[in-house]
Amino acid sequence: MTLVPARLTAAVASVAFAGVAVATVLTATRLPGLPGLSGAIAASFGVVILAQLARLRVRAGAGQAAFAWGEAAIVILCVNLPAPLIPLVVLPGAAVSHSILRAVDARVGRVRTGRDLLYTVSALTLAGTLAAATATLVAPVHDAPLTPHGILALSAGALVYCVVSITATAAHVATTRGGRTATVAAELLRGKLLMVVGNVVIGLVVVWACLTDALLLLLLPPVLLLLQQLYASRIGDREERRTWHEFAEATRDLNRLDVRGTAEAGIEGARRLFGASGAQVVLADGTVFGTGPGGVPAAHQLVVGTVAVGELRLTGLGRLRPRNQRMLDAYGDALAAALHDAISQDELRTMSERTTYDAVHDPLTGLFNRAALLSRGNAMLRRRGPHDPVAMLLLDVNDFKEVNNALGHAAGDEVLRVIAGRVTEAGGAGDLLARLGGDEFALLITDLDTGGADLALAAAVERARKLSAQIAVPMRIDGVLLSKEPSIGVVVAAAGEVDLTELLRRADIAMYQAKRAVQPVAWYDAARDDASTDRLALLAELREALHAGEQLSVELQPAVSLAPGAQQITGVEALVRWKHPRRGPLTPGQFLPVVEASELMGPLTRWVLDRAIGLASSWRRAGLAVPVSVNISARSLLERQLPEAIGDLLARHRLPAELLVLEITETVMLSQSPVIDDVLARIRRLGVQLAVDDFGTGFSSFTVLTRLPVQEVKIDREFVAQMIDSPKAEAIVRATVELGLRLKLRVVAEGVENPDQRAALAALGCTSAQGFLFHPPLAAERLAAVLRERRQVQRRHLRAEGTG
């Protein structure tokens, strides 16, 4: 049911009935007793009724309208009646015809209210009044209607009638269904232009027949029928094209990833396509989208296969033609599929959010876990100034096992939840709190007083003492009153000097000092930390080694093709070595963890890149072009100048960018850091290749292959070592190889130690392998010799194949 707004109805009716009143006065004063007037009025009354009953429905914006023969009727009325009588005939004629149409619509379920009827009759009366006035002003038509001036006057009146009636219809549609009146009116005028011309011609033909011989009117019905069919065919073709165009747009708009957006698009599309006055989508779980006016809705079930998604409810449709019913069925199927996909996406999104939450939260207390403390804590440190003090409080509940032994694990869990709540209450707005496991909790404080190291330490120790007292407050667990006291280790350091791992290590040392001293709080003393002293010494020695450039070197381990035939070297990996004058030869594992937490990581990375790029360039000049790989840490990728530094090194050594491969762990690839994303994107724009190192060890291994444009995947050596005896490891290797091949990536297996592993990898289709079975890490001179030897072997192999 569509209700015309009361203000619009009142305005149109007021103007129309004012015109009728004027016409009545003119008729009473100026047209007394014209001979034959009653017959002309009766005939004109019939013409108005017939013209309105012969209508064709069309789409108008988001609603519907009807094209009738009103212009032909106006031409006849302007010739047959004096102008003041025309409104008095149009008013009852329109009222009778549209009352009949209202009854017909009601039988097919299309409801039109009394206000709708009043608006329509008023609009047609207004159009007829203005049309008659226009024709009279242009030229007198009663005496010579078929002269050029008469035809011009009648055509002008018909055009005014068309414009006024269409404007009124467009205002109705725009105010009830949405849209702009001018847009809807222009659309209707374009659709009715041919019909207006035909109606004027038919009106003139009727006038000619009446003036020539009234019997000629008997020939008109077949002509009118054919013309009506022509109108219907033309309008039908236009509506067909428009409908299917809108159908394509409406179904395309359904491609949303959220349920609400899909449902709202489905409602809007249904209103546009089927001219429904109201539309709702009701999901299977009872969720309702959209509202509609009253009336009994027609429900269309939304089903995907055997799964009921919901239903589409439309009001104001009436009885659908078979074509429209088929279109509704097709639209319902498209909407059901789109809603089903959106619901599935919502469920997956919810599961992903739950999984993400579980990955960083402790399931017992809801606090962050150790992984979240490390990642978020390091991010908080980077946001602080390098000299701003930060503190780590590490607490352990004393004699916690006694609770589990005496009251059970459920009571122990409740104690941990109570302590977690108390630590949360004691924490500040900028603090980071985590449960590390068991009865250990950590609190990172970044808003300490910057008045000096002593003041910062004093403030952190005071916080720890208050926290200890708050935790020690008795609690009642299973009816038993308990008091558990913690041991808290406190460490304060400058944000730019440490990372979370180092803070936790120092806090752990302080916590055990508190336990040994049987006191609630102790703070970290570097003088008693042998590991810290050694670490600082190691960093100082590395700084000297970088400056001198004599102790550091690069060894290179080749990766070999697993294709049948000559074992071609497909690339080499650069591995830094440190020949320490006092400690002896050091492998990366012995000093890189210390370096990664310091400011020396950047200089060391640039040193290795310079050395590796220089070696690759020298091989290329000798005709031994082979890609060289360099491992890049997360800390190095946080340096925004890294892409420019790599570009400068490539240019200085004249090495093509595609011969440099940067190996990055998948954990770094999945980082949400915008800095890392920007640095990696700029590195790729240089033409440098990316490889995923230690693939398979992360929790979202396959995701990384779609997130960034990598060219190589390196299977972690642990899976290679276990693949012969472990079906799980073999399945991971197989899946990685198959995925890499499908994505057209190079797949390199690390740590190949025996022929069985090599054979298994080759059978799976692995591209290349690296390990002691082929070559250990080699000095640069030895690798150059191996490359020359391999090139000669390959040439002999190719010649042998050619002769064979």
PDB file of C-alpha atoms in Angstrom, residues 384-492:
ATOM      1  CA  ARG A 384      58.871   5.844  23.942  1.00  0.00           C
ATOM      2  CA  GLY A 385      61.886   8.097  23.670  1.00  0.00           C
ATOM      3  CA  PRO A 386      65.227   6.250  23.771  1.00  0.00           C
ATOM      4  CA  HIS A 387      66.076   7.716  27.194  1.00  0.00           C
ATOM      5  CA  ASP A 388      62.594   7.412  28.764  1.00  0.00           C
ATOM      6  CA  PRO A 389      62.613   5.016  31.729  1.00  0.00           C
ATOM      7  CA  VAL A 390      60.405   1.922  31.688  1.00  0.00           C
ATOM      8  CA  ALA A 391      59.934  -0.731  34.353  1.00  0.00           C
ATOM      9  CA  MET A 392      59.146  -4.430  34.402  1.00  0.00           C
ATOM     10  CA  LEU A 393      57.590  -6.027  37.500  1.00  0.00           C
ATOM     11  CA  LEU A 394      57.772  -9.833  37.488  1.00  0.00           C
ATOM     12  CA  LEU A 395      55.903 -11.583  40.307  1.00  0.00           C
ATOM     13  CA  ASP A 396      55.687 -15.182  41.380  1.00  0.00           C
ATOM     14  CA  VAL A 397      53.199 -16.464  44.002  1.00  0.00           C
ATOM     15  CA  ASN A 398      55.067 -18.079  46.893  1.00  0.00           C
ATOM     16  CA  ASP A 399      54.195 -21.682  47.804  1.00  0.00           C
ATOM     17  CA  PHE A 400      51.409 -21.774  45.235  1.00  0.00           C
ATOM     18  CA  LYS A 401      51.656 -25.557  44.871  1.00  0.00           C
ATOM     19  CA  GLU A 402      50.320 -25.922  48.405  1.00  0.00           C
ATOM     20  CA  VAL A 403      46.943 -24.587  47.236  1.00  0.00           C
ATOM     21  CA  ASN A 404      46.692 -27.172  44.465  1.00  0.00           C
ATOM     22  CA  ASN A 405      47.818 -29.972  46.774  1.00  0.00           C
ATOM     23  CA  ALA A 406      45.481 -29.058  49.627  1.00  0.00           C
ATOM     24  CA  LEU A 407      42.358 -27.731  47.854  1.00  0.00           C
ATOM     25  CA  GLY A 408      42.694 -29.030  44.307  1.00  0.00           C
ATOM     26  CA  HIS A 409      43.456 -27.440  40.950  1.00  0.00           C
ATOM     27  CA  ALA A 410      40.043 -25.760  40.671  1.00  0.00           C
ATOM     28  CA  ALA A 411      40.810 -23.802  43.852  1.00  0.00           C
ATOM     29  CA  GLY A 412      44.279 -22.994  42.504  1.00  0.00           C
ATOM     30  CA  ASP A 413      42.740 -21.633  39.330  1.00  0.00           C
ATOM     31  CA  GLU A 414      40.398 -19.451  41.375  1.00  0.00           C
ATOM     32  CA  VAL A 415      43.356 -18.072  43.346  1.00  0.00           C
ATOM     33  CA  LEU A 416      45.082 -17.143  40.096  1.00  0.00           C
ATOM     34  CA  ARG A 417      41.929 -15.397  38.843  1.00  0.00           C
ATOM     35  CA  VAL A 418      41.674 -13.384  42.068  1.00  0.00           C
ATOM     36  CA  ILE A 419      45.345 -12.373  41.859  1.00  0.00           C
ATOM     37  CA  ALA A 420      44.910 -11.429  38.187  1.00  0.00           C
ATOM     38  CA  GLY A 421      42.014  -9.184  39.166  1.00  0.00           C
ATOM     39  CA  ARG A 422      44.027  -7.508  41.917  1.00  0.00           C
ATOM     40  CA  VAL A 423      47.010  -6.910  39.644  1.00  0.00           C
ATOM     41  CA  THR A 424      44.658  -5.438  37.045  1.00  0.00           C
ATOM     42  CA  GLU A 425      43.145  -3.078  39.626  1.00  0.00           C
ATOM     43  CA  ALA A 426      46.629  -1.973  40.698  1.00  0.00           C
ATOM     44  CA  GLY A 427      47.801  -1.325  37.139  1.00  0.00           C
ATOM     45  CA  GLY A 428      47.656   2.059  35.456  1.00  0.00           C
ATOM     46  CA  ALA A 429      45.948   3.019  32.194  1.00  0.00           C
ATOM     47  CA  GLY A 430      49.176   2.725  30.181  1.00  0.00           C
ATOM     48  CA  ASP A 431      50.456  -0.483  31.782  1.00  0.00           C
ATOM     49  CA  LEU A 432      50.695  -3.858  30.057  1.00  0.00           C
ATOM     50  CA  LEU A 433      49.799  -6.874  32.191  1.00  0.00           C
ATOM     51  CA  ALA A 434      50.312 -10.537  31.267  1.00  0.00           C
ATOM     52  CA  ARG A 435      50.263 -13.979  32.794  1.00  0.00           C
ATOM     53  CA  LEU A 436      53.411 -15.785  31.691  1.00  0.00           C
ATOM     54  CA  GLY A 437      52.248 -19.214  32.801  1.00  0.00           C
ATOM     55  CA  GLY A 438      51.807 -21.058  36.064  1.00  0.00           C
ATOM     56  CA  ASP A 439      51.781 -18.513  38.890  1.00  0.00           C
ATOM     57  CA  GLU A 440      53.993 -15.911  37.137  1.00  0.00           C
ATOM     58  CA  PHE A 441      52.649 -12.471  36.152  1.00  0.00           C
ATOM     59  CA  ALA A 442      54.425  -9.557  34.478  1.00  0.00           C
ATOM     60  CA  LEU A 443      53.562  -5.852  34.528  1.00  0.00           C
ATOM     61  CA  LEU A 444      55.216  -3.420  32.076  1.00  0.00           C
ATOM     62  CA  ILE A 445      55.099   0.229  33.217  1.00  0.00           C
ATOM     63  CA  THR A 446      55.946   2.964  30.699  1.00  0.00           C
ATOM     64  CA  ASP A 447      54.695   6.133  32.438  1.00  0.00           C
ATOM     65  CA  LEU A 448      57.427   6.436  35.055  1.00  0.00           C
ATOM     66  CA  ASP A 449      58.764   9.764  36.327  1.00  0.00           C
ATOM     67  CA  THR A 450      61.511  10.953  33.973  1.00  0.00           C
ATOM     68  CA  GLY A 451      63.284  12.976  36.684  1.00  0.00           C
ATOM     69  CA  GLY A 452      66.173  10.510  36.728  1.00  0.00           C
ATOM     70  CA  ALA A 453      67.069   6.840  37.036  1.00  0.00           C
ATOM     71  CA  ASP A 454      66.962   6.851  40.850  1.00  0.00           C
ATOM     72  CA  LEU A 455      63.505   8.487  40.956  1.00  0.00           C
ATOM     73  CA  ALA A 456      62.208   6.053  38.331  1.00  0.00           C
ATOM     74  CA  LEU A 457      63.501   3.043  40.264  1.00  0.00           C
ATOM     75  CA  ALA A 458      62.044   4.375  43.515  1.00  0.00           C
ATOM     76  CA  ALA A 459      58.639   4.844  41.868  1.00  0.00           C
ATOM     77  CA  ALA A 460      58.708   1.325  40.382  1.00  0.00           C
ATOM     78  CA  VAL A 461      59.712  -0.256  43.710  1.00  0.00           C
ATOM     79  CA  GLU A 462      56.907   1.637  45.470  1.00  0.00           C
ATOM     80  CA  ARG A 463      54.428   0.329  42.887  1.00  0.00           C
ATOM     81  CA  ALA A 464      55.726  -3.201  43.488  1.00  0.00           C
ATOM     82  CA  ARG A 465      55.356  -2.921  47.283  1.00  0.00           C
ATOM     83  CA  LYS A 466      51.784  -1.665  46.985  1.00  0.00           C
ATOM     84  CA  LEU A 467      51.029  -4.491  44.556  1.00  0.00           C
ATOM     85  CA  SER A 468      52.524  -7.042  46.954  1.00  0.00           C
ATOM     86  CA  ALA A 469      50.393  -5.739  49.818  1.00  0.00           C
ATOM     87  CA  GLN A 470      47.238  -5.803  47.667  1.00  0.00           C
ATOM     88  CA  ILE A 471      47.853  -9.391  46.554  1.00  0.00           C
ATOM     89  CA  ALA A 472      48.516 -10.512  50.137  1.00  0.00           C
ATOM     90  CA  VAL A 473      45.044  -9.393  51.310  1.00  0.00           C
ATOM     91  CA  PRO A 474      43.241 -12.572  52.496  1.00  0.00           C
ATOM     92  CA  MET A 475      40.838 -14.194  50.050  1.00  0.00           C
ATOM     93  CA  ARG A 476      38.169 -16.827  50.657  1.00  0.00           C
ATOM     94  CA  ILE A 477      38.441 -19.870  48.379  1.00  0.00           C
ATOM     95  CA  ASP A 478      35.994 -22.760  48.803  1.00  0.00           C
ATOM     96  CA  GLY A 479      35.213 -21.484  52.287  1.00  0.00           C
ATOM     97  CA  VAL A 480      38.882 -21.372  53.271  1.00  0.00           C
ATOM     98  CA  LEU A 481      40.543 -18.030  54.088  1.00  0.00           C
ATOM     99  CA  LEU A 482      43.865 -17.803  52.269  1.00  0.00           C
ATOM    100  CA  SER A 483      46.636 -15.235  52.032  1.00  0.00           C
ATOM    101  CA  LYS A 484      49.227 -15.691  49.297  1.00  0.00           C
ATOM    102  CA  GLU A 485      52.265 -13.441  49.205  1.00  0.00           C
ATOM    103  CA  PRO A 486      54.283 -12.837  46.016  1.00  0.00           C
ATOM    104  CA  SER A 487      57.939 -12.309  45.292  1.00  0.00           C
ATOM    105  CA  ILE A 488      58.367  -9.387  42.888  1.00  0.00           C
ATOM    106  CA  GLY A 489      61.417  -8.558  40.829  1.00  0.00           C
ATOM    107  CA  VAL A 490      61.756  -4.985  39.580  1.00  0.00           C
ATOM    108  CA  VAL A 491      63.942  -3.664  36.779  1.00  0.00           C
ATOM    109  CA  VAL A 492      64.119  -0.116  35.360  1.00  0.00           C
TER     110      VAL A 492
END
